[in-house]
Short mmCIF file of C-alpha atoms in Angstrom, two decimals:
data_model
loop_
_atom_site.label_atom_id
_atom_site.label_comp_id
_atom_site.label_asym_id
_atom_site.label_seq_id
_atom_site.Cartn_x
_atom_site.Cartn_y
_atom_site.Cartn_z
CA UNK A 1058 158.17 98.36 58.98
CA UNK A 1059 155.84 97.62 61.89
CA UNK A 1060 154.46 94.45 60.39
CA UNK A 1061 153.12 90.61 61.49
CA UNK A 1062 152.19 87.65 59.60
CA UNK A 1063 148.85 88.35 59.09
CA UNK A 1064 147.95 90.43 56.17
CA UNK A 1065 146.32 93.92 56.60
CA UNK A 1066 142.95 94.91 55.92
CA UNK A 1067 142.26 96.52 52.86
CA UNK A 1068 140.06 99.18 55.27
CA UNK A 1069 142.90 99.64 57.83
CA UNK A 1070 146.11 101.62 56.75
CA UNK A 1071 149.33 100.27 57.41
CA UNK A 1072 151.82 102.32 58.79
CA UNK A 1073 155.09 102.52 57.35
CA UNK A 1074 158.04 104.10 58.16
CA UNK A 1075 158.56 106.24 54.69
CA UNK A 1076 162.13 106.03 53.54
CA UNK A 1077 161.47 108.03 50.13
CA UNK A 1078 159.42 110.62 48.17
CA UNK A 1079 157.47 107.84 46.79
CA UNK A 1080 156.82 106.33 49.87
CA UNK A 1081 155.87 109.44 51.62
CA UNK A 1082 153.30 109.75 48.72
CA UNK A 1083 151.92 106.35 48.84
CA UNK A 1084 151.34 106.95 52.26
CA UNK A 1085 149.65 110.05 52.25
CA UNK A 1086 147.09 108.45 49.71
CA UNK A 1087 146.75 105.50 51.58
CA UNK A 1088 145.97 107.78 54.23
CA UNK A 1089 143.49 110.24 52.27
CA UNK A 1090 141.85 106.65 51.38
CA UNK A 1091 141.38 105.50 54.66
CA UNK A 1092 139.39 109.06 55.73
CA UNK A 1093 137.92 109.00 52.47
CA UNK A 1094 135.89 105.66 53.38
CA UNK A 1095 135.52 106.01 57.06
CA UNK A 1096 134.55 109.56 57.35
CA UNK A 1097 130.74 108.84 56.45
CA UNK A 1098 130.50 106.86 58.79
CA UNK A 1099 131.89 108.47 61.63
CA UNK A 1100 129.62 111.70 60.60
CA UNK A 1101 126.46 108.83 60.84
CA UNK A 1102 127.64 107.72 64.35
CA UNK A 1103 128.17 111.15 65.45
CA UNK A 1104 124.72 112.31 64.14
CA UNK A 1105 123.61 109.09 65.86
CA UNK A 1106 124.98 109.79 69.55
CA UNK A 1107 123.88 113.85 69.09
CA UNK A 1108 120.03 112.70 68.33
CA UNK A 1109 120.26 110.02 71.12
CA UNK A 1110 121.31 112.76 74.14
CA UNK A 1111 119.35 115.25 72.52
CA UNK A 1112 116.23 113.08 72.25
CA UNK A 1113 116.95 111.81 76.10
CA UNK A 1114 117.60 115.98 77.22
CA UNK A 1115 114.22 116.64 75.49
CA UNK A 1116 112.53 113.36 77.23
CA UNK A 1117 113.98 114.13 80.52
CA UNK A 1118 112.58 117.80 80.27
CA UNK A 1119 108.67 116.41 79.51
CA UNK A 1120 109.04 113.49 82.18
CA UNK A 1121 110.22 116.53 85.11
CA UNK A 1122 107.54 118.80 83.43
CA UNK A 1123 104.63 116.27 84.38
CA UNK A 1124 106.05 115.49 87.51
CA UNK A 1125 105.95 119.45 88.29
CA UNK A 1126 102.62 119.21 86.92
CA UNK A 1127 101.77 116.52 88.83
CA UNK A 1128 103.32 117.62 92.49
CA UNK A 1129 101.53 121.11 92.08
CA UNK A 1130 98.32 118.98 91.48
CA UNK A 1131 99.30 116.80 94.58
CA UNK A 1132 99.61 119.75 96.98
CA UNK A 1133 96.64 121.98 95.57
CA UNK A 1134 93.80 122.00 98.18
CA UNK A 1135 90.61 120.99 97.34
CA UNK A 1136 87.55 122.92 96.73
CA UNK A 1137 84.84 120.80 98.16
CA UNK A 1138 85.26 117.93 101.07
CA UNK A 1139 85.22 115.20 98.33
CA UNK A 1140 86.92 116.81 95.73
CA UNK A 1141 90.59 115.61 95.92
CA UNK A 1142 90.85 113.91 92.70
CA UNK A 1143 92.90 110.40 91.96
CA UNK A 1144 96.09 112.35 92.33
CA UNK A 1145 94.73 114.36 95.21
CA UNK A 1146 93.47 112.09 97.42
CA UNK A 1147 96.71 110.27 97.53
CA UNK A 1148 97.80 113.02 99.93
CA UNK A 1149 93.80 113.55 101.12
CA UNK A 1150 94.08 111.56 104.28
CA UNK A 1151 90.46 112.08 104.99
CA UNK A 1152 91.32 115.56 105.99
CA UNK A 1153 93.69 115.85 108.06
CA UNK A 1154 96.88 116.84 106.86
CA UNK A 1155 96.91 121.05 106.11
CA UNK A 1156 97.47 122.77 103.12
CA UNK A 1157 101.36 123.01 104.21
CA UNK A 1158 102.03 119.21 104.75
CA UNK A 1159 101.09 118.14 101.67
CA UNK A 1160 103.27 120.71 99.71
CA UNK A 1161 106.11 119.72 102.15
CA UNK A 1162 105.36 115.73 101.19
CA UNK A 1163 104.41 116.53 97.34
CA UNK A 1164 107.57 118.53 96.94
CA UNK A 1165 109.79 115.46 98.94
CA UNK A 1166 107.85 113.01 96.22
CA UNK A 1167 108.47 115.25 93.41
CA UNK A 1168 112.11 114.94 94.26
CA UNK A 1169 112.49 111.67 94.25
CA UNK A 1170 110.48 110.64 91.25
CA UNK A 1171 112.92 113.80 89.32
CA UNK A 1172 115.89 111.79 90.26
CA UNK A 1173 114.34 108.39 89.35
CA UNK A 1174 113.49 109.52 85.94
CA UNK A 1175 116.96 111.56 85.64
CA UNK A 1176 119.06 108.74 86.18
CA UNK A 1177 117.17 106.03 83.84
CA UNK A 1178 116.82 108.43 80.92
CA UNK A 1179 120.08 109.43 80.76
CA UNK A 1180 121.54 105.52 81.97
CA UNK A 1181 119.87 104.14 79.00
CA UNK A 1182 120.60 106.96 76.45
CA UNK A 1183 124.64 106.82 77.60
CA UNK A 1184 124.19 103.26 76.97
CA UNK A 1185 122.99 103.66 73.64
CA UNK A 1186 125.66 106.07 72.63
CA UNK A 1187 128.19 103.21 73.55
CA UNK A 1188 126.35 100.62 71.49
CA UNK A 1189 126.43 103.38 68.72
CA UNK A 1190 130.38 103.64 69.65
CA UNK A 1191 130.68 99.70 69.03
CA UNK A 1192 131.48 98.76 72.91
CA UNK A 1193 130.37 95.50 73.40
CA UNK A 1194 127.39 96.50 76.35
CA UNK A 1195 127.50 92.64 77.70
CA UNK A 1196 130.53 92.12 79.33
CA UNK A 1197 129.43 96.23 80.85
CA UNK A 1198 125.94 95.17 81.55
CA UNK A 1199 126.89 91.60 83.34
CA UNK A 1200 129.61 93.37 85.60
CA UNK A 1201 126.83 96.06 86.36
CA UNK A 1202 125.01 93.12 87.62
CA UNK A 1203 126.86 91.45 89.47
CA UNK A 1204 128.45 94.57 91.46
CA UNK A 1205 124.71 95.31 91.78
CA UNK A 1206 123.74 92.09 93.21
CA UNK A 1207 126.26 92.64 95.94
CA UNK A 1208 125.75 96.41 96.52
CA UNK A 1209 122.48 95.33 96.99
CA UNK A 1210 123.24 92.13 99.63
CA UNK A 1211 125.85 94.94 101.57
CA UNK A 1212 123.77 98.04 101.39
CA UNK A 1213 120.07 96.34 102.33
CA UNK A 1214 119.36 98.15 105.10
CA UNK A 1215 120.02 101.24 103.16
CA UNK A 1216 117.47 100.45 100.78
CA UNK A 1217 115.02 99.51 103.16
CA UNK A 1218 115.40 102.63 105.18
CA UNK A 1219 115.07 104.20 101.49
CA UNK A 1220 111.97 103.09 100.77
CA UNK A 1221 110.41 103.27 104.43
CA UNK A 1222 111.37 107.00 103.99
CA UNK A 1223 109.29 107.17 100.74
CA UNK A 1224 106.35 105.23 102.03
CA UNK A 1225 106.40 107.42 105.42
CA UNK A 1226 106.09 110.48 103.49
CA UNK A 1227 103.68 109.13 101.10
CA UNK A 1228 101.48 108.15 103.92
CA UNK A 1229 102.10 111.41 105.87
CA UNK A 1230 102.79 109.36 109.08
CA UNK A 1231 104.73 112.03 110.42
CA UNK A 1232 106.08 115.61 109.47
CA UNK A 1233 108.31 118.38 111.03
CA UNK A 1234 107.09 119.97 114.41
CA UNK A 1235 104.93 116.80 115.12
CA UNK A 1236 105.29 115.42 118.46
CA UNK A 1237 105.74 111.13 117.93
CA UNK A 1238 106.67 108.24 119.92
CA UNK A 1239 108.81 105.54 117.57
CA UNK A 1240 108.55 102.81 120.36
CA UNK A 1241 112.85 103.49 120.51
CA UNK A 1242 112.33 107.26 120.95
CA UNK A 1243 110.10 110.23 122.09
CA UNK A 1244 109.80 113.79 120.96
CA UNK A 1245 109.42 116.59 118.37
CA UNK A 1246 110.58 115.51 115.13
CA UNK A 1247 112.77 118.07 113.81
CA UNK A 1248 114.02 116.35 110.34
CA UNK A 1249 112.35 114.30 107.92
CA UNK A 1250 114.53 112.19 105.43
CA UNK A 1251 114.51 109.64 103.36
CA UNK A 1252 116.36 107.10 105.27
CA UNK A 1253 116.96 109.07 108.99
CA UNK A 1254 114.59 110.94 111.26
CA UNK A 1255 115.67 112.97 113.70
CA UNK A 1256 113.95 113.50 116.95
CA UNK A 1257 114.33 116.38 119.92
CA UNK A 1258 113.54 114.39 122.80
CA UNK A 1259 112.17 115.67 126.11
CA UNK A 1260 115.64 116.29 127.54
CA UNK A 1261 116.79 118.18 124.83
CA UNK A 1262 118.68 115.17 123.27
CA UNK A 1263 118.62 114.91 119.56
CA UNK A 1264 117.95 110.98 118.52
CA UNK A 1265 118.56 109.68 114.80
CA UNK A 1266 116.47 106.77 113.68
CA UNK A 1267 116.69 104.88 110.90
CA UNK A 1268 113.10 104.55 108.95
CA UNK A 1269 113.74 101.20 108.64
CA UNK A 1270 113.82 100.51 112.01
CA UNK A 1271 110.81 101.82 113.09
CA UNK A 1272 108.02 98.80 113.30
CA UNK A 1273 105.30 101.62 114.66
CA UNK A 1274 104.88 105.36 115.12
CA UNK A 1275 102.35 107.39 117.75
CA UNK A 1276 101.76 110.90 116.37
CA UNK A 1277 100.37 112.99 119.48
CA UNK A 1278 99.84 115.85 116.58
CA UNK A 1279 97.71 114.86 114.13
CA UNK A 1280 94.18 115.28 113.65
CA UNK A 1281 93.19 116.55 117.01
CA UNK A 1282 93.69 115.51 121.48
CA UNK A 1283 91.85 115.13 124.19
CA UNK A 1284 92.14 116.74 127.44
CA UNK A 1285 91.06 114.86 130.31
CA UNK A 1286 90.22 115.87 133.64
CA UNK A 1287 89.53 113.96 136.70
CA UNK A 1288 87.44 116.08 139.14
CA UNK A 1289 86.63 115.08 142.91
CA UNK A 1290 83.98 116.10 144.82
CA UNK A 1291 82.31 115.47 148.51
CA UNK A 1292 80.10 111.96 148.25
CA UNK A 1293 77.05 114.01 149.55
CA UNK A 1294 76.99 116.79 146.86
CA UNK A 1295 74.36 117.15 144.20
CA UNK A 1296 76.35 115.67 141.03
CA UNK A 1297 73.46 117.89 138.85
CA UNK A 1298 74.59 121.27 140.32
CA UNK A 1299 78.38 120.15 140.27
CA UNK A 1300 78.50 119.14 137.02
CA UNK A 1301 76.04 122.49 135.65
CA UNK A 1302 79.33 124.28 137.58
CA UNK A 1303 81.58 123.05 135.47
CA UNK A 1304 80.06 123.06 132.33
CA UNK A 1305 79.97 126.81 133.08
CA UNK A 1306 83.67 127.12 134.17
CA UNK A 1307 84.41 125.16 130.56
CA UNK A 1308 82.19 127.56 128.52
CA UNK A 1309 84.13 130.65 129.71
CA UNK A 1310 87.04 129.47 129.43
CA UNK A 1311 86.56 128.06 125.72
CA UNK A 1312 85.15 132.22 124.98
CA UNK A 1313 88.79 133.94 126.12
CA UNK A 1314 91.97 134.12 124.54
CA UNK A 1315 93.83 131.94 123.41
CA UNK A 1316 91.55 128.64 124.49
CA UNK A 1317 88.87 129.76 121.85
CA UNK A 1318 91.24 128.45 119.41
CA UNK A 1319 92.52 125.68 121.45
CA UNK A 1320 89.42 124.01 122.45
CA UNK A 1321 87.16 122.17 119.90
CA UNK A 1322 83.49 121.89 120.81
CA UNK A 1323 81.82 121.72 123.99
CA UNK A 1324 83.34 119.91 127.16
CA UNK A 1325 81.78 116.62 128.18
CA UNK A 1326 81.34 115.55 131.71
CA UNK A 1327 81.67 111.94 131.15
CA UNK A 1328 80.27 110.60 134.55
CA UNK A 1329 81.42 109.00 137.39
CA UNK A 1330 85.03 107.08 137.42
CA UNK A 1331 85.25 105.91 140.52
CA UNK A 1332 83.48 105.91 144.60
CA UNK A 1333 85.00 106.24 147.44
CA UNK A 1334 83.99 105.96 151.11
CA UNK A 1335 83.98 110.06 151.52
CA UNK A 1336 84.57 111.20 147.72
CA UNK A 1337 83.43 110.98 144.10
CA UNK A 1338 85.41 111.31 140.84
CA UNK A 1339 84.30 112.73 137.73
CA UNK A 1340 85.85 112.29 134.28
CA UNK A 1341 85.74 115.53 132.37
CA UNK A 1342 87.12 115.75 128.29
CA UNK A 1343 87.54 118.37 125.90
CA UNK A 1344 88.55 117.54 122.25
CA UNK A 1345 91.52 120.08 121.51
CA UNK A 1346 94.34 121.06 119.52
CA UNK A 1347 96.69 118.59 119.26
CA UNK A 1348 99.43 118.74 121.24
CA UNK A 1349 97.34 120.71 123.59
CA UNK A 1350 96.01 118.31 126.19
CA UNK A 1351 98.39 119.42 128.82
CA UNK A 1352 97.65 122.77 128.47
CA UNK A 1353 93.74 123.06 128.17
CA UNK A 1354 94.23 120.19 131.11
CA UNK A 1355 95.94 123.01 133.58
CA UNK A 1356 93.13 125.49 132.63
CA UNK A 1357 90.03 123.32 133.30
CA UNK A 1358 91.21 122.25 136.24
CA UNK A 1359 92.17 126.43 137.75
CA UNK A 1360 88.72 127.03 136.62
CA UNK A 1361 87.07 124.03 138.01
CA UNK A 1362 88.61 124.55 141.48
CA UNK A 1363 87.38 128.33 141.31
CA UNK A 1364 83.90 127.82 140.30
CA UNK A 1365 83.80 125.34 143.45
CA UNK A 1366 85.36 127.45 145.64
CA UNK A 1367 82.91 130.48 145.00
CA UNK A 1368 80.03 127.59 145.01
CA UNK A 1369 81.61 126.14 148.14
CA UNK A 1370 81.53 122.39 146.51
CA UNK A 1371 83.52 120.30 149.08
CA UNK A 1372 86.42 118.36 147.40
CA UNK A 1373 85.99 115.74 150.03
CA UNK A 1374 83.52 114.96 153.09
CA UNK A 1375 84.90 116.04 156.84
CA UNK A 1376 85.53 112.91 159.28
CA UNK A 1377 83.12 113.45 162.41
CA UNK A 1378 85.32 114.49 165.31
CA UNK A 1379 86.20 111.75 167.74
CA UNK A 1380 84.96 111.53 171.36
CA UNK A 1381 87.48 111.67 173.56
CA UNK A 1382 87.17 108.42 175.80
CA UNK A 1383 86.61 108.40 178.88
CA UNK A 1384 89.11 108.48 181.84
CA UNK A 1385 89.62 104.68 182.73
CA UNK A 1386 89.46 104.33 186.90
CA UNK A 1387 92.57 103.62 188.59
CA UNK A 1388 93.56 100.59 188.93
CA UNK A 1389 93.57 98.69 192.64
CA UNK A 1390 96.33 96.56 193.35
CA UNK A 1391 96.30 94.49 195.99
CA UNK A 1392 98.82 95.50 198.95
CA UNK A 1393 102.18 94.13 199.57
CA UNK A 1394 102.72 91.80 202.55
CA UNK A 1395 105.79 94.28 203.65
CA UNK A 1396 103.36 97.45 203.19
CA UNK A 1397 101.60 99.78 206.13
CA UNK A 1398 98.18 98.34 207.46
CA UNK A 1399 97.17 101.84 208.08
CA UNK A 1400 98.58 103.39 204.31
CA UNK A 1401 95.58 104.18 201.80
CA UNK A 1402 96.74 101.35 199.63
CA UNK A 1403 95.81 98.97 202.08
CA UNK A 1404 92.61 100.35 203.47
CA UNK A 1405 90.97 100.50 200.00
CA UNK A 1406 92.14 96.51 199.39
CA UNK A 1407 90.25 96.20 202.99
CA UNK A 1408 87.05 94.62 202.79
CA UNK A 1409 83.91 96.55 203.73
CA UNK A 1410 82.37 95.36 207.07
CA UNK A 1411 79.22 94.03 206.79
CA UNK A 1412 76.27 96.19 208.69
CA UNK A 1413 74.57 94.35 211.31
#
């Protein structure tokens, strides 16, 4: 008999090692006993943990039904100027993110709040079901602690790249196809995650940056550029008829294909920049499409040097000639003492006779 010296409990069977038919029997009942008091309240604790995971399913469905709700709301365009809403306007950005970006950075926040709300709802109904189980939770919950506390000192760049990635597309800083300058890196973003960006630079290398990293960001492709032009002309032409010349050259070229779309408004002729001794420099800008500049740049400037040369606008005043100096006389040197009295070198060093 597997037995110690301290004496069962009435609720817990013993087991025996039957050695006869009335053993066998006494152990059977003791058995029947033992389910016959503990089955009620196994049933209770199994009713217990099916109510807890199917109350938590049924919660987690509602929480990810709002927050469907509430991205679709988040990347629904607005009607009027000023009619984002609370939820809206989080993604407004006083107009100047499109229709696309904000579904791209609702959906990314929709994701992330799903698996917030995923993981605590079912964490704290798993943790029920073990209280329900009788596990002590405070020995679990204290080690959980702990190993977070140093997950947490060893992985803290990791969560601060985390939440720079939420943050940046919150705050629509940047999104895929834009054109950026990090400070570390240059070039067309290509990837936009929660804790790397990755960038195409000019080259054609591919750069990965942490979010946390990055102290400030430059986003050539947001909003809208500027194209800017620096003209020079002759310092004796009329600035009125150079400048009605190329306000012409930019209003035809803002009417064709494709620069009607690229070119916002009308183009400004800013004024002088800077004077020279035989030229003048004019500062031209046209408010574009951004990520433009360079392009619309080229363009003004084949058009500009057109409309001058059929106006025959001088980029820069001609130098009068130079007159050619005159021939200097040749120089007389007086004659050696070993020379010919009679050669011409000595006749012209000969003084002229005075006439009586």
């Amino acid at each position: 008999m597997l037995a110690d010296d301290t004496p069962p409990d009435a609720a817990t069977p013993t087991f025996n090692l039957p050695t006869s038919a009335a053993e066998v029997t006494d152990s059977t009942r003791q058995a029947a006993s033992w389910l016959d008091d503990n089955w009620q309240g196994w049933l209770i604790d199994g009713l217990r943990i099916v109510f807890i995971m199917l109350l938590a399913l049924i919660l987690r469905a509602v929480v990810r039904k709002v927050i469907d709700k509430l991205v679709a709301r988040m990347g629904r365009p607005a009607e009027a100027d000023n009619d984002h809403g609370v939820i809206g306007g989080l993604l407004a950005n006083s107009g100047v993110v499109n229709t696309e970006r904000r579904q791209q950075r609702s959906e990314a926040i929709g994701s992330v709040l799903r698996s917030v709300a995923s993981f605590s709802i079912l964490g704290t109904a798993s943790l029920m079901a073990l209280s329900v189980l009788g596990v002590d939770l405070a020995p679990l919950l204290a080690s959980a602690g702990v190993a977070g506390v140093a997950i947490g000192f060893g992985a803290r760049n990791l969560v601060t790249d985390f939440l720079s990635g939420v943050f940046m597309i919150m705050e629509d800083q940047y999104g895929v196809g834009d054109e950026i300058d990090t400070g570390v890196a240059t070039g067309t973003v290509l990837e936009v995650g929660l804790r790397v960006t990755k960038l195409r630079g000019s080259g054609g290398e591919i750069w990965y940056i942490r979010n946390g990293e990055v102290k400030r960001i430059a986003n050539m492709s947001q909003g809208w550029g500027t194209a800017s032009v620096d003209v020079q002309v002759g310092y004796k032409e009329d600035l009125e008829r150079v400048e009605l010349l190329i306000t012409e050259a930019a209003e035809q070229l803002s009417k064709e294909t494709p620069y009607d779309e690229l070119i916002w408004g009308r183009v400004k002729v800013l004024g002088v920049e800077s004077v020279a001794v035989d030229s003048l420099e004019l500062r031209i800008e046209a408010r574009c499409t951004p990520g433009k500049s360079a392009q619309v740049s080229r363009a003004l400037r084949l058009r500009i040097k057109a409309a001058f040369d059929l106006a025959g606008v001088k980029l820069k005043e001609e130098a009068p000639a130079a007159v050619p100096a005159q021939a200097a006389a040749p120089e007389i040197l007086p004659p050696s003492a070993l020379s010919d009295p009679s050669s011409a070198r000595s006749l012209a060093a000969k003084p002229i006779a005075t006439q009586p």
